[in-house]
Coordinates of C-alpha atoms in Angstrom, one line a residue:
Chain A
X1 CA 10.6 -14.4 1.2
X2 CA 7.6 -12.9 -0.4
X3 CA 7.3 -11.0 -3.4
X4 CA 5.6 -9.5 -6.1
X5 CA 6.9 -9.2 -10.1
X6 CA 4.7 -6.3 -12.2
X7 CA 4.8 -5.0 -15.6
X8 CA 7.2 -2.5 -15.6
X9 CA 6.0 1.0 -17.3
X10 CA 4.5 3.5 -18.4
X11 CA 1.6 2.1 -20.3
X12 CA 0.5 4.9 -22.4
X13 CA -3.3 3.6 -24.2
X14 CA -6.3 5.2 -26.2
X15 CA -9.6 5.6 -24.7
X16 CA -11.7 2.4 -24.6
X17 CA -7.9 0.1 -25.1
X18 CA -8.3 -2.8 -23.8
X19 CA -5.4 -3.3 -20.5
X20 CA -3.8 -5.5 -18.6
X21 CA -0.9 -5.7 -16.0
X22 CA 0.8 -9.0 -15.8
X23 CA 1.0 -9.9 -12.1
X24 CA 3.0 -12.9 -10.6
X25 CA 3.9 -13.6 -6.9
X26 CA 6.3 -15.6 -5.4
X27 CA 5.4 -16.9 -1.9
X28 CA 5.7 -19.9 0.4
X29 CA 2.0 -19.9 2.6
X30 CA -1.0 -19.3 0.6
X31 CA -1.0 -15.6 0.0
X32 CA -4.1 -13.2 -0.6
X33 CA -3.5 -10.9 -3.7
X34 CA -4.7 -7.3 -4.4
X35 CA -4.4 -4.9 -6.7
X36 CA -4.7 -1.1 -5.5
X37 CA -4.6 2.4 -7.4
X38 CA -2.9 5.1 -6.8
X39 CA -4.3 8.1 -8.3
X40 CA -1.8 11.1 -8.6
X41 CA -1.4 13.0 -5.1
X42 CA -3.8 10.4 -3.1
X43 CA -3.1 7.4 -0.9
X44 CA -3.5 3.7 -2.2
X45 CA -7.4 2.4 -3.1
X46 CA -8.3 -0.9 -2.7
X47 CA -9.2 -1.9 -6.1
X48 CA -10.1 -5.4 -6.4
X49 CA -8.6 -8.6 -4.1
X50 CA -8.8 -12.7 -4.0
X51 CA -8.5 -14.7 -1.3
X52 CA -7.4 -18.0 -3.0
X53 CA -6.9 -19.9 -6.0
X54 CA -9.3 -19.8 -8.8
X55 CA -11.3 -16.8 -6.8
X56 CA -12.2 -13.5 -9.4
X57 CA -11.8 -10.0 -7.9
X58 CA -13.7 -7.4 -10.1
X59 CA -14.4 -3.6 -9.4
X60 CA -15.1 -0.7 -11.7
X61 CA -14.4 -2.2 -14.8
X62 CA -11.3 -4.2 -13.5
X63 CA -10.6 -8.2 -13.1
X64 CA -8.2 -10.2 -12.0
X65 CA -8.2 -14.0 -11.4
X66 CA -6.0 -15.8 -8.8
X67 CA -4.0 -18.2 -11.0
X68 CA -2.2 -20.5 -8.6
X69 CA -0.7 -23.1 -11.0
X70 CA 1.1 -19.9 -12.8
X71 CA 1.5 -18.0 -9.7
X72 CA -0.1 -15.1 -11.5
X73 CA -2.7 -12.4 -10.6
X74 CA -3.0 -10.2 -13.7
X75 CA -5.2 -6.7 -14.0
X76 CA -7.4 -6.6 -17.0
X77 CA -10.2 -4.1 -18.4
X78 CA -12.0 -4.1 -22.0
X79 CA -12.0 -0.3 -22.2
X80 CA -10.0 2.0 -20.3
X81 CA -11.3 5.7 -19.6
X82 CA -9.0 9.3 -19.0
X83 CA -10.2 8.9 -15.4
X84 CA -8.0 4.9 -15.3
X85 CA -4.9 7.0 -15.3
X86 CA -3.2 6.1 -12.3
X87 CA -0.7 4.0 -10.4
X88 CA -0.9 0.2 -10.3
X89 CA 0.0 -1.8 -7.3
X90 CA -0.2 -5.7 -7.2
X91 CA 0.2 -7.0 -3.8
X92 CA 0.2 -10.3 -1.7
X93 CA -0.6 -10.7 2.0
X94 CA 0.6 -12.9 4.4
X95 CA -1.0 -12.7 8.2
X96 CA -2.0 -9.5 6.8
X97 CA 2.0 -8.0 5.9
X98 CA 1.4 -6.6 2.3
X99 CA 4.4 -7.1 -0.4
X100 CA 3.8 -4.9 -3.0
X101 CA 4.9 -5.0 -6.8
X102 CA 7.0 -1.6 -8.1
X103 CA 3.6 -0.4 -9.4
X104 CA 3.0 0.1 -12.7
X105 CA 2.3 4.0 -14.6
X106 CA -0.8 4.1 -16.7
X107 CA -2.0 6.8 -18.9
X108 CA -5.0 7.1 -21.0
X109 CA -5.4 9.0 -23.8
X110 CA -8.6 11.5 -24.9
Chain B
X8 CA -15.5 11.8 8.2
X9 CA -12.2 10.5 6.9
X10 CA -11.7 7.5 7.3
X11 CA -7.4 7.2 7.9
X12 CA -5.9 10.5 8.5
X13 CA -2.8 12.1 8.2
X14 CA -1.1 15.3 9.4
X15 CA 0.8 16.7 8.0
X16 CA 0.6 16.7 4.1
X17 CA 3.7 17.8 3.6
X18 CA 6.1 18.3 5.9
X19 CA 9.7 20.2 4.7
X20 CA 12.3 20.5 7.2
X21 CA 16.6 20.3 7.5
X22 CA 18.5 17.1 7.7
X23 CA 19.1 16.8 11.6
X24 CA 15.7 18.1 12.5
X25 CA 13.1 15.4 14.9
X26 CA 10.0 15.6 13.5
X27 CA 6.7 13.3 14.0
X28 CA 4.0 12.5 11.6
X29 CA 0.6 11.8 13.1
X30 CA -2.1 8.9 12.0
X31 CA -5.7 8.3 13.1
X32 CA -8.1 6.0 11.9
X33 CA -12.0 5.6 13.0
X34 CA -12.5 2.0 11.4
X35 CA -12.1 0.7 14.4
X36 CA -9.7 -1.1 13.0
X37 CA -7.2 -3.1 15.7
X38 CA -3.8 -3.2 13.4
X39 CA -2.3 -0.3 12.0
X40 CA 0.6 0.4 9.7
X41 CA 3.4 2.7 8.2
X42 CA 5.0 2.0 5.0
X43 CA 7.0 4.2 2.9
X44 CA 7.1 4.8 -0.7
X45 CA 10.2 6.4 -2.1
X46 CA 10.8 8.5 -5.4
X47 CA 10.1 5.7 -7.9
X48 CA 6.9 4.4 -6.5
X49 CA 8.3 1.5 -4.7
X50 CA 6.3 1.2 -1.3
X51 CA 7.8 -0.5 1.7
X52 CA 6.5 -1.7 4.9
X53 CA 8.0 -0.4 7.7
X54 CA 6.2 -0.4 10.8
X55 CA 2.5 -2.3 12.0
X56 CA 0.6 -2.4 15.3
X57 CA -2.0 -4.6 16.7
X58 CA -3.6 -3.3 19.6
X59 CA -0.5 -1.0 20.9
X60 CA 1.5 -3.6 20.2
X61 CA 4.1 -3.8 18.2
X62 CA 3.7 -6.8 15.5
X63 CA 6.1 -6.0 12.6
X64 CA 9.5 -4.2 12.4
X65 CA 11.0 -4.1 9.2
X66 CA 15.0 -3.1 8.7
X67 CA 14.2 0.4 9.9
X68 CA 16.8 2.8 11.2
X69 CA 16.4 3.2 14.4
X70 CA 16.2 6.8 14.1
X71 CA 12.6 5.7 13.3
X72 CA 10.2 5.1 16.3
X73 CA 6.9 4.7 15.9
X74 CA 4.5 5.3 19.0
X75 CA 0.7 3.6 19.2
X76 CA -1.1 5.7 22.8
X77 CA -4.3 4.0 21.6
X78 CA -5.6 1.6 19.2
X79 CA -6.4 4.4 16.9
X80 CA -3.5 6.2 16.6
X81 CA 0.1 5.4 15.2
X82 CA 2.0 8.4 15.3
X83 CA 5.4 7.7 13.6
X84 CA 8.5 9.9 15.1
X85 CA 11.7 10.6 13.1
X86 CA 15.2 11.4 14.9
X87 CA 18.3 13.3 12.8
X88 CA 16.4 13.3 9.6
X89 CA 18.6 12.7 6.8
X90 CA 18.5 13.1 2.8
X91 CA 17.3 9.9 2.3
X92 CA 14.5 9.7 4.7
X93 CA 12.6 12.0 2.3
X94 CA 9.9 10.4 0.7
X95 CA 6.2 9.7 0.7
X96 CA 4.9 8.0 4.3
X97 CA 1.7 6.4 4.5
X98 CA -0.4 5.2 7.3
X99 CA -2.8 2.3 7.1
X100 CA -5.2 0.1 8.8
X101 CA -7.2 -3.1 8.5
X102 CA -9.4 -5.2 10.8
X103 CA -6.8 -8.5 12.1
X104 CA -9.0 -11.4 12.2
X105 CA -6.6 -14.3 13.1
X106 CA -9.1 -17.2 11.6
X107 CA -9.5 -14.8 8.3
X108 CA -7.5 -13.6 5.5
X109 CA -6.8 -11.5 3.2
X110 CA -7.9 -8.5 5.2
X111 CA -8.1 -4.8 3.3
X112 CA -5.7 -2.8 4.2
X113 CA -7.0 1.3 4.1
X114 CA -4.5 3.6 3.5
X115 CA -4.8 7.8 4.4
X116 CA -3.3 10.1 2.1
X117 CA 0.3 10.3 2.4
X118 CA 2.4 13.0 4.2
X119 CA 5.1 14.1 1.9
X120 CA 8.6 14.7 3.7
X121 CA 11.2 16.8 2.1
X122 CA 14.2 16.5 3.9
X123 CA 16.8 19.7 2.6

C-alpha cells in the first residue's frame, strides 16, 4: 500500500537556520504530495502541495519539489522564524485518501 | 465564519460511555472525512464521505459509526468507549473532482477525547 517515510524528530534550530524535512513516498498510482503544519492546539494547515513529478509547491517561506525518480518530496526553508515552530506532516493522496508521514517536531529558537 | 467545525473541543468521559462528535463544513465541499491522531502524532484515516455516502472505511472498530444527514455534516458516533479510543479526532473536507487530483483536504480543529 501507500506510504509516507519522514525525518524523525525533534529538530531543535536557531532563528534564520536554514531546514529541511527529508520526505519520501512509497506508492503504486501516481500520488499528489503535501506537506501540512500543525501548530500546537490547532488542526492541520495546508502548507504547500504538487500534483506530479518535477511540479514545486512553495508557501510562506517553504518549498518542496516532487522528485519522482527518488520518490522524494522534501520540506526546505533558508531561514526559519520562532513563529515555524510546529508539527510537520508529509502526505500523499491517492483518489483523494491522504497517507500521512509520523510528522516531524520543530522548534526554533530566539 | 469557520470554515470546518468541530464540537466539542474536548470531550472527557468514562470508558463504557456513547458519545458523538459533531462536524460541519460550509466549503461546500462534497467529500468529508474523520481521521484520528493518537498520542504520538501519528494521524490515521478512519472514515470519508462523498455525498452521504460512505466511500472509505478503514479497519475501524465497529463501535465507531459515523453518520453523514447531509452533505455538510459528518457527525462521528462512538459506542463503549474504551482507554484506547482516546485521542485527538479530526474532521476534514475537500472538493472530489473525479477528472482532478490532488484535492486539499481542510481540516477543523480537533476534538480532544479523554477516555478515564
Amino acid at each position: 500500500g501507500d506510504s509516507v517515510t519522514q525525518m524523525e524528530g525533534p529538530v531543535t534550530l536557531s532563528e534564520e537556520a536554514f531546514l529541511t524535512i527529508n520526505c519520501t513516498y512509497t506508492a503504486t498510482g501516481y500520488p499528489s504530495l503535501f506537506w501540512y503544519v500543525q501548530y500546537p492546539g490547532e488542526g492541520l494547515q495546508l502548507l504547500l502541495k504538487a500534483t506530479k513529478a518535477d511540479d514545486k509547491g512553495s508557501n510562506k517561506g517553504f518549498e518542496a519539489t516532487y522528485r519522482k525518480e527518488t520518490t522524494s518530496f522534501h520540506l526546505e526553508k533558508g531561514s526559519v522564524q520562532v513563529s515555524d515552530s510546529a508539527v510537520y506532516f508529509c502526505a500523499l493522496s491517492d483518489r483523494n485518501k491522504l497517507s500521512f508521514g509520523a510528522g516531524t517536531t520543530v522548534t526554533v529558537r530566539a | 465564519d469557520t470554515a470546518v467545525s468541530q464540537t466539542p473541543k474536548y470531550l472527557v468521559t468514562q470508558m463504557g460511555n456513547d458519545k458523538s462528535i459533531k462536524c460541519e463544513q460550509n466549503l461546500g465541499h462534497d467529500t468529508m472525512y474523520w481521521y484520528k491522531q493518537d498520542s504520538k502524532k501519528f494521524l490515521k484515516i478512519m472514515f470519508s464521505y462523498n455525498n452521504k455516502e460512505l466511500i472509505i472505511n478503514e479497519t475501524v472498530p465497529n463501535r465507531f459509526s459515523p453518520k453523514s444527514p447531509d452533505k455538510a455534516h459528518l457527525n462521528l458516533h462512538i459506542n463503549s468507549l474504551e482507554l484506547g479510543d482516546s485521542a485527538v479526532y479530526f474532521c476534514a473536507s475537500s472538493q472530489e473532482v473525479r477528472a482532478r487530483r490532488g484535492e486539499t483536504q481542510y481540516f477543523g480543529p480537533g476534538t480532544r477525547l479523554l477516555v478515564l
